[in-house]
Each structure stands twice: as C-alpha cells, then as structure tokens.
Amino acid sequence: MSSGIESVLTETRVFGPFERVAATAHISGMDAYRALYDEADRDPEGFWARQARENLIWDKPFTTVLDESNKPFYRWFPDGELNVSANCLDRHLGTPVADKTAIIFEADDGEVTRITYRELHARVCQLANAIKSLGYQTGDRAIIYLPMSIEAVVAMQACARLGITHSVVFGGFSSKSLHERCVDVGATLVITADEQRRGGRAIPLKRAVDEALSQPGGEAVRHVIVYRRTGGAVDWNEGRDLWLHDVLEGQSNECAPVPVNAEHPLFILYTSGSTGKPKGVQHSSAGYLLMCLLTMKWTFDIKNDDIFWCTADVGWVTGHSYIVYGPLAAGATQIMFEGVPTYPTPARFWEMIQRHQCTIFYTAPTAIRSLIKAAESNEEHHPRKFDLTSLRIIGSVGEPINPEAWMWYFTNVGRERCPVLDTWWQTETGVHMITPLPGATPLKPGSCTLPLPGIDAAVVDESGREVEPGRGGFLVVKRPWPAMIRTIWGDPERFKKSYFPPEHNGYYLAGDGAQRDTDGYFWIMGRIDDVLNVSGHRLGTMEVESAMVAHPLVAEAAVVGRPDATTGEAVVAFVVLKRPLPQGDEANEIARELRDWVGREIGPIAKPREIRFGENLPKTRSGKIMRRLLRLVAQDQPITQDVSTLENPAILTQLSQSY
Ligand code: WTA
C-alpha cells in the first residue's frame, strides 16, 4: 500500500467541473455520463454492439455480440472479422488525416522526426511484406524487443496487419526474462535493435537477444530482424540475423491487411502475478481495439487538433493501448519520446510539452514524484518556468497517486485549468476502467472516481457481497467487457483461478483493494496479493525470491514491499546465506553482488533497494514465514505484536540492519 493511503481517507476537496473542457467534450456534464452509463447498464450487449458498429471497420460484420457459453472465457463479436492495422491506418487514407502527423518522435539527444499517417502506413506495409516474404503468417508469434521508436510502432502494426501475435518485451528486462518469454510464447521471429539510447547511454539489446536465443528452445526463432539505432557493434548469426534496412529494401508500400477473427490474439503481454512465473496476458483484436478507441474519446476527449503524449514505454500495456493502438485508431497526432524524464535535466518533460505544444499529457505518479523533488531542489527545473498553456488535460496511471502529488501536478503542471485524470486499470483490463471524464466528473485528489460506461465495478467482501461505502474490500468487475483479458497464454486453468475464483460469484477479481465513498467514488488501496508496484512496474515477490535463491550463496529469501515516497514501493529482501552472517564491508559486497544478480535474472527494475541478512527468517512454529512482521521490520516500525511464537526472536535485531 502506498504511503498516501492515510491522507486519502480524510481527503474532502473537490475540483471541477472544468467548463473550458466541458464546453467541447465528447461527454459533457454528469448527465451525459449518466445517460451513457445507464444505456450500457440496461442493455450491455446492445450498447457494445452499437459502439462496435459505429467505431470499427469490419471486413465481416458480427451477428453475435457476446458468447458466454464457456464462462469465464468470454468471446466478443465472435463471428466478426476485421484487421486492427487497417482500423488504425487504412481508415484514415481517404481522409484529411492521411497527411496529418501521426508521430512526433523525439530522440534521447533531442532530434525530432515526424511521420504522417500516409508515411506510417507505407512503412508498416513494407515491413509486413518483408515479414511475409520470410515465410511468416497469421497465427505465428513474434517477440518485439525494441526501444521507444517509430520502428517499434511499425513492427507492432506490421504484425497486426498479418495476424501475427506480438509479444513486446520491455527493453529493461534481462536476457533471461527475454528467453522465458520467447519460449513460453513459442516465438519464431524476433524484432530488436542493436542498442537503445537512454539518458545519454547506449544499452545493448541485440546482445541480450543472442544470449536468450542461445538457451534451450531459442533455436525455434528462425529470424532476428535488427533495427540499427546506434551503430554499436553486434555479433552476427549468419542466416538468422537480418538488418531491418536490408529486409525493407525493394518492398512495396502496399500490403493487403489480413482479416482475422474478432477474437484472434492481437498480443500477449507478460505481467507479474502473486505466484509463479509472469503470466502471458492474452488480448483479442476487436474488443480490445474498440475500447482503446473509445477511451481515447471518453477519457482523453481526443480531438483532431490535439497533440497527445503518453510517456509510457511500448513494453507496457499503457504503451500498447495509448501509443500504438488507441491514438492511431483515433487519427491523433502524438509525441513519442525515446529517453528518460531526467535527461539532460529534470525539466525535459516540461520543455517537451512547451516545444511540441502538447495538449494532453499522460504519465505515471512515480515520474511526477521524482520531478517534484527535482523542481523543489532547483528552480530552473520547475514547471512554472515553462509555458504549459497548451495543456488541456493531464493524466496519471500505474499506481495510486497520493493527494499531495495530485495537488502539485494539478497546480503546477495543469495550472488549475486542466482536469487530472487518475486512470485505474491493468494489463488484464486492456484499457481504462475507472477514471474521471474530463468534461464531466468532479475530481477528488487521490480517487480514480467512477467507472466508464459499460464497466460494472464494485467492492466486495470475501464471499462476493458488496460492502458498505467507506468499508474496504476487493475490487471486482461484475460483468465482462470487450477489452478484457481472454486467457493466460498456455494456462487457462491459471486464468480461471487467478481472476474468477468461485467465491466471487464469477466476478473478475482485479487483485486490488479498494473502497467507495458515499458518492460512489472509488479509492484504490493497493494490491491485496503478493504483487509489488515499484515505480509503476509490477513485480511478484515470488519472482524476486526465486531469482535470489538461485544464487549459490543464498539459502533462503523473503521479499516484501516498503512504502517509498518516490517509487511508491521499494523492494526489501531478507536473506539467509549458506555461510555465517556477514558484517560491514563483506555484507555490503554480498548485497551488491545479489542486486546485480537479480538485475541479470529479471532486469534492473527488480533490484532490491535494501538487503537485510539474518541467520534465519522469522517463522511461526508451523514453519510459515511471517511476512506481515517482515513488512513492519522493513519499515523500521516498532514490533508490538507478540513474537513469542517465533522460533528465534533474536533475529529481529539482525534483520534491522540494511545493506
Ligand atoms: C495499479 C498498468 C491506483 C493497480 C495500467 C493495478 C493503480 C496495477 C492505478 C496494474 C491507479 C494502476 N490508481 N492503482 N490509477 N493504475 N494501478 O498491469 O495496483 O502494469 O492492479 O497496468 O497497477 O498494473 P499494470
């Protein structure tokens, strides 16, 4: 749970409505929101059918809206056919959008590249033709391990054009994580780059691909297409590796989009769960795209002249829905940024908003919190110093935003003129679920406010009964929605068990704790399972624990989250070594070694902030690790609970020392 929770519970401020935004909004005023919500509530299938007909271009119209015959494996528009890439690109070709800028790409070093919809369409067609000529077809799976780049958008869209299911792996994941995903998804094609550039540094990507594919199962990948980003040296596997610029040579600008079934898996995106390995969240084509487009209109109120900027990486769901699919389907102009918010200075975001006249800005609380710190320590980096008057709407995603950060964002970035959209959603939900609408919803700092039309969200107790306002419980969604997760790739049983446990009446269980207030507003309290949220990135405690115990020195490890003012949560690892308790320099040395190890096993985002060594871990007499106690120890809180059941109470002193 975030450190902001206590202040959340006493929050009473209300902001809005925002007349300037409401005047032209797609959904203007609470009455309009309620009317749409009620329409969806009365006749969900009729509502979604209307939206799907009005917003998507179908090659074969659907006649069935929702197939519930095999719950919870819901199928939406199951006899319809379309192509996602045609719905993002071709639909604009005969319109004035064709020659509008689709992407304003700003590189790490500040170089700006613009591409129009017509040019993007041509690039996607060329790559699709190249992939086709290598023998790939509908149903194959491709891993995309690319930096933030127009090429990443092109690669994902080219896969979608051919009905090849993509699985994007964030460039910060290690070769080991990449290998696991390649094998699990059964990839035969990998698209990567020589290196990525972030914060002035070049970080190798191709090398990680080489390492991943040298492991068992890696030989299934027939081709690696390599985008030359930096020109850094790479090893070359003749016959398997191909330069992107070589495969594109001579390819036609036209490639007919392949119509696929509405339920065809557009992508699989791995995310952490409370147990076991990361799960491959499978998304559909039609239902997913429909809601990407609808939320661009509803939540972001996208207009023809907007300059939209979502700062997420394409390796996360936010980048999928709000860079690659939603904005393009909506025909929007968007900014895409290669680098990091603090390079060359922590004013980079504010400079870019000013430079590109950004109107809608969407980022993560962790970025906001780190920029607050930077702005407060150096006036030159304060958003006040920049002309941010182009902004109309500002948003937040990925973790709870504490009211203090919300107020700072609202005051200093939005200048009290722009609604702050605190959007609650998940990799599994595909798109926004609970969020304010900029032209309608009065805002309360720290609350994601109300569910979107068609989303039947609720807070329930252990037995699936709705709880009273003001009482905490499990956040659930009672009815299926078109963009929902379809299954966990290769593990339908785990899908059922994780998200539709029988005691919850067949409701979708989000894994978050929440409560509603008397206005029906939702307040997210953080994860209720063993999933951590570090800088908006999901991490399973089990995942980090199993990486740690794979190290030859480690006998046992327990990982917990500790609230952190900047990153939301920080990873704290309690470790028992196979050698005597280390002290001083030796302990520091081993801690550094273990951190690097976890970085290599999972990726730098999983590196524990603190490591604490003990001769053993606090366990009950029946042998269970007392995690609740460890969470208190991690926060350096006084232990008031009875520890007499501990096998060895003395170790609490050992564990209070962090490295
Ligand atoms: C958390 C990111 C509070 C939540 C789109 C969820 C949030 C997990 C919010 C999903 C928010 C996301 N307020 N918590 N506005 N948005 N979360 O899959 O715990 O990376 O379950 O998707 O992030 O993270 P994921």
XYZ file of C-alpha atoms and ligand atoms in Angstrom:
684
model
C 0.000 0.000 0.000
C 1.182 3.459 -0.769
C 2.249 5.925 1.849
C -0.533 8.250 0.746
C -3.332 5.986 1.949
C -3.916 7.632 5.309
C -4.204 11.100 3.849
C -6.534 9.678 1.170
C -9.059 8.610 3.750
C -9.511 12.137 5.022
C -9.474 13.853 1.632
C -12.512 16.109 1.160
C -11.512 18.569 -1.580
C -13.492 18.531 -4.820
C -12.373 20.211 -8.063
C -14.299 20.934 -11.216
C -16.307 20.812 -13.329
C -13.926 22.309 -15.862
C -16.115 24.476 -18.073
C -13.425 25.140 -20.681
C -13.020 21.400 -21.259
C -16.696 20.545 -20.830
C -17.763 23.046 -23.492
C -16.445 20.858 -26.308
C -16.130 17.449 -24.633
C -17.317 14.169 -26.168
C -19.087 13.507 -22.885
C -20.076 16.870 -21.468
C -21.512 17.061 -17.977
C -22.529 14.405 -15.470
C -25.961 13.981 -17.030
C -24.386 12.911 -20.301
C -22.108 10.487 -18.436
C -25.053 9.037 -16.511
C -27.151 8.685 -19.647
C -24.403 6.694 -21.354
C -23.718 4.659 -18.222
C -27.410 3.830 -17.875
C -27.748 2.881 -21.515
C -24.886 0.399 -21.092
C -26.312 -0.851 -17.817
C -29.801 -1.512 -19.185
C -28.630 -3.333 -22.294
C -24.911 -4.093 -22.225
C -24.927 -6.144 -25.408
C -26.927 -3.568 -27.332
C -24.607 -0.848 -26.100
C -21.387 -2.616 -27.073
C -22.850 -3.726 -30.409
C -23.700 -0.125 -31.251
C -20.214 1.048 -30.267
C -18.542 -1.735 -32.245
C -20.571 -0.904 -35.370
C -20.003 2.841 -35.086
C -16.303 2.759 -34.222
C -14.722 -0.159 -36.043
C -14.464 -1.080 -39.698
C -15.430 -4.702 -40.187
C -14.493 -6.978 -43.055
C -17.243 -9.307 -41.947
C -19.903 -7.834 -39.646
C -20.628 -9.747 -36.453
C -24.078 -11.161 -35.768
C -23.410 -12.331 -32.194
C -22.314 -9.745 -29.618
C -21.224 -11.838 -26.651
C -20.735 -15.575 -26.387
C -20.974 -16.589 -22.727
C -21.269 -20.324 -23.332
C -17.875 -21.089 -21.804
C -17.514 -18.640 -18.902
C -15.148 -17.049 -17.976
C -13.736 -17.483 -21.484
C -15.931 -14.752 -22.903
C -15.931 -14.111 -26.636
C -16.935 -10.741 -28.054
C -18.289 -10.224 -31.575
C -17.179 -13.845 -32.171
C -18.286 -14.235 -35.796
C -16.964 -10.856 -36.948
C -13.739 -10.283 -38.857
C -11.503 -7.232 -39.160
C -7.902 -6.148 -39.240
C -6.508 -3.999 -36.442
C -3.842 -2.285 -38.539
C -6.427 -1.356 -41.201
C -8.504 0.132 -38.381
C -5.515 2.208 -37.250
C -4.070 3.279 -40.602
C -6.004 2.476 -43.776
C -9.174 4.011 -42.367
C -7.517 7.440 -42.485
C -6.091 7.222 -46.001
C -9.037 8.654 -47.880
C -9.490 11.439 -45.313
C -7.648 14.650 -44.375
C -5.978 12.685 -41.556
C -3.786 10.918 -44.141
C -1.365 13.836 -44.370
C -1.512 14.764 -40.734
C 1.442 13.999 -38.461
C 0.878 10.679 -36.710
C 4.012 10.667 -34.573
C 6.383 13.398 -33.446
C 9.326 11.335 -32.296
C 11.847 12.999 -30.020
C 15.082 11.088 -29.555
C 17.154 10.977 -26.393
C 19.511 13.610 -27.857
C 16.613 15.880 -28.841
C 16.483 15.114 -32.553
C 12.892 15.251 -33.796
C 11.416 13.062 -36.544
C 7.856 13.423 -37.835
C 5.870 10.851 -39.743
C 2.423 11.282 -41.313
C -0.319 8.678 -41.378
C 0.318 8.044 -45.081
C 4.043 7.520 -44.460
C 3.388 5.321 -41.450
C 1.003 3.207 -43.494
C 3.683 2.762 -46.174
C 6.321 1.797 -43.607
C 4.019 -0.729 -41.963
C 3.159 -2.242 -45.342
C 6.832 -2.542 -46.281
C 7.733 -4.332 -43.082
C 4.659 -6.565 -43.309
C 5.706 -7.532 -46.845
C 9.222 -8.266 -45.637
C 7.959 -10.448 -42.784
C 5.626 -12.246 -45.153
C 8.428 -12.904 -47.622
C 10.386 -14.601 -44.818
C 7.556 -17.118 -44.577
C 5.635 -15.877 -41.537
C 1.864 -15.898 -41.455
C -1.280 -15.440 -39.382
C -1.067 -17.294 -36.080
C 2.735 -17.095 -35.743
C 4.169 -15.310 -32.720
C 6.832 -12.608 -32.780
C 8.810 -11.170 -29.885
C 9.450 -7.448 -30.140
C 12.383 -6.183 -28.052
C 12.813 -2.649 -29.294
C 13.479 0.757 -27.803
C 10.913 3.552 -27.960
C 10.962 4.347 -31.663
C 8.765 4.751 -34.700
C 10.183 1.347 -35.667
C 8.553 -0.213 -32.589
C 5.145 1.121 -33.658
C 5.778 -0.056 -37.212
C 6.786 -3.531 -36.003
C 3.690 -3.971 -33.844
C 1.385 -2.657 -36.559
C 3.053 -4.849 -39.198
C 2.417 -7.924 -37.043
C -1.195 -6.857 -36.553
C -1.544 -6.400 -40.303
C -0.593 -10.035 -40.899
C -2.401 -11.501 -37.897
C 0.940 -12.354 -36.267
C 0.524 -12.209 -32.493
C 3.161 -9.990 -30.946
C 4.655 -10.107 -27.515
C 6.607 -6.994 -26.650
C 9.311 -7.387 -24.027
C 10.361 -4.197 -22.241
C 13.966 -3.286 -23.113
C 14.832 -3.185 -19.392
C 14.260 -6.914 -18.973
C 17.273 -9.219 -18.885
C 18.182 -11.859 -21.459
C 16.896 -14.476 -19.029
C 13.437 -12.878 -18.860
C 13.510 -12.491 -22.620
C 14.356 -16.162 -23.046
C 11.498 -17.270 -20.787
C 9.024 -15.185 -22.768
C 10.348 -16.381 -26.145
C 9.908 -19.985 -25.121
C 6.565 -19.562 -23.364
C 5.009 -17.725 -26.284
C 6.577 -20.036 -28.897
C 8.131 -17.214 -30.908
C 9.676 -17.912 -34.305
C 10.538 -14.289 -35.098
C 12.311 -11.622 -33.023
C 12.488 -7.939 -33.903
C 15.115 -5.982 -31.981
C 17.714 -3.204 -32.257
C 21.480 -3.111 -31.947
C 21.254 -0.891 -28.860
C 18.915 1.535 -27.177
C 19.763 5.038 -26.117
C 18.542 6.360 -22.800
C 19.844 9.214 -20.715
C 22.910 9.641 -22.928
C 23.936 5.993 -22.616
C 23.789 3.183 -25.142
C 22.408 -0.078 -23.760
C 22.788 -3.258 -25.814
C 19.653 -5.110 -26.911
C 20.913 -7.428 -29.647
C 23.423 -8.948 -27.220
C 20.580 -9.893 -24.863
C 18.713 -11.483 -27.775
C 21.811 -13.504 -28.709
C 22.147 -14.712 -25.119
C 18.455 -15.531 -24.850
C 18.386 -17.474 -28.102
C 21.496 -19.483 -27.206
C 19.490 -21.083 -24.392
C 17.364 -24.246 -24.878
C 14.348 -23.515 -27.081
C 15.973 -20.446 -28.611
C 16.623 -22.302 -31.846
C 12.898 -22.129 -32.656
C 13.445 -18.495 -33.647
C 14.210 -18.566 -37.374
C 14.948 -14.856 -37.888
C 16.091 -11.875 -35.868
C 15.383 -8.564 -37.590
C 17.696 -5.854 -36.247
C 16.979 -2.126 -36.364
C 20.237 -0.165 -36.452
C 19.654 2.503 -33.830
C 23.129 3.456 -32.620
C 25.523 1.660 -34.948
C 27.148 -0.062 -31.961
C 28.984 -3.313 -32.590
C 26.894 -6.501 -32.673
C 27.643 -10.174 -33.176
C 26.032 -11.634 -36.259
C 24.444 -15.014 -36.700
C 24.548 -15.523 -40.460
C 21.305 -16.908 -41.856
C 19.308 -15.958 -38.754
C 20.063 -12.254 -38.321
C 18.847 -9.655 -40.813
C 19.183 -5.881 -40.790
C 15.847 -4.102 -40.852
C 17.019 -1.738 -43.608
C 18.053 -4.730 -45.734
C 14.764 -6.600 -45.434
C 12.810 -3.425 -46.255
C 14.765 -2.809 -49.437
C 12.564 -3.061 -52.507
C 9.409 -3.916 -50.524
C 6.140 -2.485 -51.834
C 4.265 0.292 -49.988
C 1.096 -1.724 -50.252
C 0.263 -4.842 -48.285
C -3.307 -6.045 -48.043
C -4.372 -6.309 -44.385
C -5.318 -9.872 -43.420
C -8.835 -10.045 -41.943
C -8.802 -12.010 -38.699
C -11.491 -13.217 -36.358
C -12.531 -10.671 -33.728
C -11.117 -12.959 -31.040
C -7.773 -13.530 -32.776
C -4.983 -12.817 -30.241
C -3.566 -9.421 -31.174
C -0.902 -9.652 -28.500
C 0.346 -11.410 -25.424
C 1.919 -9.259 -22.751
C 3.663 -10.765 -19.741
C 2.942 -9.387 -16.311
C 3.689 -10.413 -12.745
C 1.237 -12.327 -10.632
C 1.320 -13.332 -6.987
C 2.690 -16.794 -7.688
C 4.970 -18.448 -10.171
C 6.334 -17.084 -13.397
C 4.991 -13.974 -15.141
C 1.764 -14.710 -16.956
C 1.115 -14.104 -20.623
C -1.992 -11.937 -20.706
C -3.766 -12.645 -24.000
C -5.779 -9.880 -25.662
C -8.244 -10.016 -28.520
C -8.343 -7.971 -31.719
C -11.793 -6.365 -31.993
C -12.898 -5.921 -28.388
C -9.504 -4.612 -27.380
C -9.224 -2.114 -30.213
C -12.802 -0.941 -29.762
C -12.153 0.092 -26.196
C -8.738 1.628 -26.985
C -10.533 3.930 -29.383
C -13.489 4.604 -27.092
C -11.276 5.526 -24.155
C -9.312 7.905 -26.402
C -12.627 9.694 -26.904
C -14.190 9.267 -23.484
C -11.212 9.658 -21.176
C -8.822 11.757 -23.229
C -11.547 13.567 -25.161
C -9.291 13.345 -28.217
C -9.809 15.934 -30.950
C -8.395 16.402 -34.408
C -6.001 19.172 -33.364
C -4.780 17.609 -30.123
C -1.134 16.803 -29.510
C -1.314 13.745 -27.305
C 1.588 12.460 -25.223
C 1.651 9.231 -23.263
C 5.088 8.848 -21.675
C 4.853 5.066 -21.127
C 7.143 2.594 -22.854
C 5.665 0.386 -25.575
C 6.849 -2.554 -23.460
C 3.965 -1.978 -21.038
C 0.233 -2.166 -21.615
C -0.037 1.616 -21.370
C 2.221 1.922 -24.390
C 0.199 -0.678 -26.294
C -3.179 0.930 -25.680
C -2.216 4.596 -25.591
C 0.658 4.823 -28.067
C 0.363 2.041 -30.602
C -3.353 1.322 -30.898
C -5.642 3.959 -29.345
C -4.096 7.189 -30.696
C -3.636 5.754 -34.197
C -7.174 4.371 -34.392
C -8.329 7.837 -33.327
C -6.210 9.553 -36.006
C -4.440 11.615 -33.365
C -1.071 13.342 -33.502
C 1.119 12.065 -30.717
C 4.523 12.681 -29.212
C 6.751 9.677 -28.653
C 9.872 10.002 -26.536
C 12.931 7.788 -26.566
C 14.606 8.970 -23.392
C 14.118 9.444 -19.674
C 12.416 12.324 -17.819
C 15.620 13.442 -16.108
C 17.924 13.757 -19.107
C 19.606 16.078 -19.877
C 17.781 17.749 -16.966
C 14.653 17.025 -14.921
C 12.921 19.749 -16.959
C 12.813 17.537 -20.058
C 9.065 16.829 -19.845
C 8.175 20.498 -19.351
C 10.452 21.559 -22.212
C 8.909 18.977 -24.487
C 5.340 19.976 -23.622
C 6.271 23.565 -24.463
C 8.246 22.697 -27.601
C 5.577 20.483 -29.143
C 2.533 22.341 -27.782
C 1.275 19.212 -26.097
C -2.437 19.342 -25.191
C -2.956 16.009 -23.402
C -0.219 14.691 -21.142
C -0.348 11.237 -19.555
C 2.341 9.997 -17.176
C 2.961 7.966 -14.001
C 2.872 9.119 -10.352
C 6.416 7.907 -9.864
C 7.634 10.301 -12.573
C 5.603 13.127 -11.065
C 7.009 12.479 -7.595
C 10.605 12.426 -8.802
C 10.053 15.640 -10.790
C 8.548 17.306 -7.710
C 11.754 16.587 -5.846
C 13.869 17.906 -8.703
C 11.741 21.051 -9.090
C 11.875 21.786 -5.398
C 15.631 21.481 -5.262
C 16.310 23.587 -8.370
C 14.027 26.397 -9.524
C 15.300 26.016 -13.123
C 13.594 22.650 -13.354
C 10.265 23.832 -12.035
C 7.315 23.513 -14.438
C 6.408 27.122 -13.539
C 9.407 28.194 -15.603
C 7.827 26.843 -18.781
C 4.903 27.804 -20.947
C 2.488 24.928 -20.404
C -0.624 26.787 -21.546
C -1.141 24.349 -24.433
C -2.219 21.681 -21.952
C -5.926 20.867 -21.682
C -5.937 17.526 -19.873
C -3.333 15.780 -17.704
C -3.477 12.165 -16.596
C -1.882 9.631 -14.306
C -1.595 5.845 -14.442
C 0.086 2.838 -12.937
C -0.175 3.241 -9.187
C -2.094 5.203 -6.602
C -1.341 8.920 -6.818
C -1.205 10.400 -3.348
C -3.209 13.628 -2.847
C -0.032 15.664 -2.277
C 1.420 14.663 -5.650
C -2.007 15.083 -7.250
C -2.275 18.667 -5.946
C 1.225 19.527 -7.113
C 0.503 18.131 -10.599
C -2.845 19.928 -10.728
C -1.414 23.256 -9.558
C 1.999 23.414 -11.202
C 1.510 21.458 -14.415
C -2.234 21.828 -15.033
C -2.301 25.357 -13.531
C -5.687 24.503 -12.053
C -7.192 24.671 -15.548
C -6.671 21.066 -16.557
C -8.514 18.151 -15.023
C -6.221 15.454 -13.611
C -7.364 12.043 -14.821
C -6.384 9.375 -12.336
C -6.997 6.333 -14.530
C -7.298 2.949 -12.829
C -6.741 -0.107 -15.000
C -4.437 -3.075 -15.535
C -2.630 -5.126 -18.155
C -5.550 -7.526 -17.852
C -8.309 -4.954 -18.326
C -6.675 -3.716 -21.543
C -7.915 -0.144 -21.167
C -9.095 2.406 -18.607
C -11.826 1.102 -16.328
C -12.346 3.599 -13.524
C -11.438 7.164 -14.398
C -12.790 10.689 -14.381
C -14.141 12.066 -17.648
C -12.517 15.455 -18.229
C -15.692 17.266 -19.226
C -17.937 15.681 -16.643
C -16.554 14.221 -13.427
C -15.834 16.413 -10.371
C -12.397 15.388 -9.082
C -11.227 14.352 -5.651
C -7.437 14.162 -5.280
C -6.419 10.527 -4.820
C -9.611 8.985 -6.192
C -9.927 7.413 -9.646
C -13.598 8.409 -9.316
C -16.201 6.480 -11.329
C -16.343 3.546 -13.757
C -16.633 4.100 -17.502
C -19.910 3.336 -19.270
C -20.276 -0.435 -19.599
C -17.960 -1.155 -16.651
C -19.762 -2.659 -13.698
C -17.145 -2.209 -10.970
C -17.788 -2.924 -7.293
C -16.100 -3.517 -3.956
C -16.980 -6.857 -2.345
C -16.088 -8.925 0.720
C -14.599 -12.464 0.830
C -17.895 -14.003 -0.191
C -18.538 -11.664 -3.095
C -21.132 -9.436 -1.366
C -20.907 -5.711 -1.950
C -19.643 -3.789 1.065
C -20.989 -0.537 2.507
C -19.480 2.792 1.449
C -16.366 3.559 3.483
C -15.515 -0.105 4.009
C -12.546 -1.698 2.305
C -12.800 -4.825 0.175
C -11.829 -6.478 -3.094
C -12.164 -4.553 -6.316
C -14.143 -6.603 -8.849
C -15.837 -6.122 -12.199
C -19.184 -7.845 -12.281
C -19.802 -8.075 -15.993
C -17.464 -8.899 -18.885
C -16.244 -6.045 -21.118
C -14.884 -6.217 -24.668
C -11.219 -5.370 -23.915
C -10.832 -7.852 -21.056
C -8.071 -10.460 -20.879
C -9.118 -13.622 -22.756
C -6.871 -16.135 -21.052
C -3.352 -16.675 -19.802
C -1.414 -17.942 -22.782
C -0.984 -21.678 -22.427
C -2.540 -21.811 -18.958
C -6.343 -21.490 -18.979
C -6.597 -23.030 -15.502
C -4.410 -20.350 -14.014
C -6.566 -17.747 -15.772
C -9.697 -19.106 -14.097
C -8.067 -19.456 -10.700
C -6.399 -16.046 -10.693
C -9.243 -13.900 -11.938
C -12.501 -15.786 -11.422
C -12.252 -17.587 -8.078
C -15.541 -19.363 -7.310
C -16.182 -17.470 -4.059
C -16.526 -14.227 -6.018
C -19.701 -15.100 -7.973
C -17.924 -15.194 -11.311
C -16.840 -11.579 -10.963
C -13.476 -10.518 -12.358
C -11.117 -10.162 -9.378
C -8.637 -7.347 -10.013
C -6.202 -8.076 -7.166
C -6.524 -4.562 -5.764
C -8.070 -3.469 -2.502
C -10.496 -0.557 -2.744
C -13.295 1.283 -1.067
C -16.085 3.534 -2.270
C -17.232 6.713 -0.621
C -20.829 7.863 -0.269
C -20.678 9.495 -3.735
C -19.785 6.112 -5.207
C -16.206 7.225 -5.897
C -13.545 4.521 -5.893
C -10.370 4.836 -3.813
C -7.745 2.230 -4.708
C -5.830 0.967 -1.678
C -3.096 -1.027 -3.464
C -2.574 -4.713 -4.189
C -4.060 -7.313 -1.910
C -1.794 -10.063 -3.182
C 1.963 -10.513 -3.265
C 2.421 -8.190 -6.188
C 4.588 -5.112 -5.658
C 4.313 -1.891 -7.580
C 7.707 -0.264 -7.925
C 7.726 2.919 -9.998
C 4.528 1.720 -11.627
C 6.095 -1.600 -12.621
C 4.518 -4.801 -11.403
C 6.770 -7.295 -9.673
C 5.867 -10.550 -7.976
C 7.532 -11.057 -4.587
C 7.862 -14.756 -5.513
C 9.595 -13.850 -8.756
C 12.260 -11.860 -6.914
C 12.558 -14.531 -4.215
C 13.164 -17.293 -6.709
C 15.758 -15.175 -8.510
C 17.545 -14.634 -5.184
C 17.577 -18.251 -4.086
C 19.010 -19.203 -7.478
C 22.237 -17.510 -6.327
C 24.741 -20.065 -4.974
C 25.276 -18.129 -1.729
C 21.596 -17.846 -0.820
C 19.835 -20.405 1.338
C 16.527 -18.638 1.764
C 14.948 -15.298 0.839
C 11.760 -13.397 1.561
C 10.823 -10.265 -0.314
C 8.393 -7.571 0.800
C 7.469 -4.068 -0.276
C 8.103 -0.974 1.796
C 6.285 2.303 1.060
C 8.558 4.755 -0.703
C 7.930 8.450 -1.228
C 9.168 8.419 -4.829
C 8.780 4.938 -6.273
C 5.550 4.049 -4.465
C 7.048 0.848 -3.127
C 10.614 -0.344 -2.751
C 11.792 -3.962 -2.739
C 13.279 -5.154 0.551
C 14.840 -8.614 0.554
C 15.508 -10.631 3.701
C 18.224 -13.157 3.048
C 19.705 -16.166 4.803
C 23.097 -17.117 3.416
C 24.708 -20.514 3.249
C 27.619 -19.044 5.239
C 27.934 -17.194 8.560
C 26.154 -13.874 8.954
C 28.182 -11.234 7.088
C 29.054 -7.860 8.634
C 30.295 -4.487 7.406
C 32.177 -4.458 4.101
C 31.566 -8.105 3.454
C 27.814 -7.598 3.846
C 27.911 -4.606 1.501
C 29.871 -6.597 -1.033
C 27.456 -9.540 -0.965
C 24.462 -7.205 -1.121
C 25.877 -5.579 -4.251
C 26.527 -8.987 -5.776
C 22.945 -10.091 -5.049
C 21.476 -6.903 -6.511
C 23.410 -7.346 -9.735
C 22.341 -10.961 -9.799
C 18.661 -10.035 -9.617
C 19.280 -7.423 -12.313
C 20.611 -10.163 -14.578
C 17.930 -12.700 -13.643
C 14.924 -10.399 -14.113
C 16.000 -6.873 -15.022
C 17.262 -3.740 -13.278
C 13.733 -2.759 -12.161
C 13.658 -5.780 -9.836
C 16.885 -4.984 -7.957
C 16.160 -4.854 -4.208
C 16.578 -1.402 -2.682
C 17.651 -2.957 0.601
C 19.039 -6.324 1.563
C 18.888 -7.474 5.148
C 20.756 -10.550 6.327
C 19.698 -12.875 9.105
C 20.783 -16.268 10.417
C 17.230 -17.308 9.674
C 13.866 -15.751 8.883
C 11.036 -15.146 11.347
C 8.741 -18.131 11.105
C 5.819 -19.449 13.015
C 6.228 -22.755 14.830
C 4.499 -24.353 11.862
C 7.243 -23.012 9.609
C 5.480 -20.198 7.767
C 7.475 -17.041 7.058
C 5.845 -14.173 8.937
C 5.570 -11.713 6.091
C 3.439 -9.251 7.957
C 6.152 -8.975 10.563
C 8.797 -8.577 7.861
C 6.828 -5.718 6.342
C 6.974 -3.922 9.693
C 10.680 -4.660 10.047
C 11.242 -3.313 6.520
C 9.579 -0.060 7.564
C 11.653 0.071 10.745
C 8.416 0.089 12.704
C 8.366 -0.955 16.327
C 7.226 -4.544 16.715
C 4.295 -4.565 19.077
C 2.870 -7.915 18.126
C 3.538 -10.999 20.183
C 6.696 -12.610 18.827
C 6.785 -15.418 21.340
C 5.716 -17.859 18.634
C 8.901 -17.031 16.751
C 11.454 -19.766 16.661
C 14.265 -17.267 17.252
C 13.150 -13.760 18.362
C 16.795 -12.551 18.399
C 16.977 -12.407 14.618
C 14.732 -9.321 14.545
C 17.772 -7.337 15.668
C 19.885 -8.824 12.879
C 17.224 -8.007 10.299
C 17.050 -4.372 11.334
C 20.420 -3.752 9.664
C 20.064 -2.968 5.953
C 22.651 -3.034 3.152
C -2.062 -0.324 -10.056
C -0.993 -0.506 -15.592
C -4.147 3.090 -8.215
C -3.059 -1.322 -9.503
C -2.074 0.179 -16.425
C -3.237 -2.288 -10.662
C -3.332 1.831 -9.954
C -1.857 -2.331 -11.252
C -3.792 2.780 -10.893
C -1.862 -2.659 -12.716
C -4.448 3.949 -10.385
C -2.864 1.136 -11.955
N -4.601 4.051 -9.049
N -3.522 1.988 -8.639
N -4.881 4.916 -11.179
N -3.494 2.322 -12.123
N -2.748 0.836 -10.649
O -0.857 -4.212 -15.100
O -2.493 -1.965 -8.386
O 1.100 -2.607 -15.021
O -3.669 -3.568 -10.254
O -1.224 -1.856 -15.585
O -1.333 -1.011 -11.054
O -0.586 -2.543 -13.250
P -0.330 -2.865 -14.773
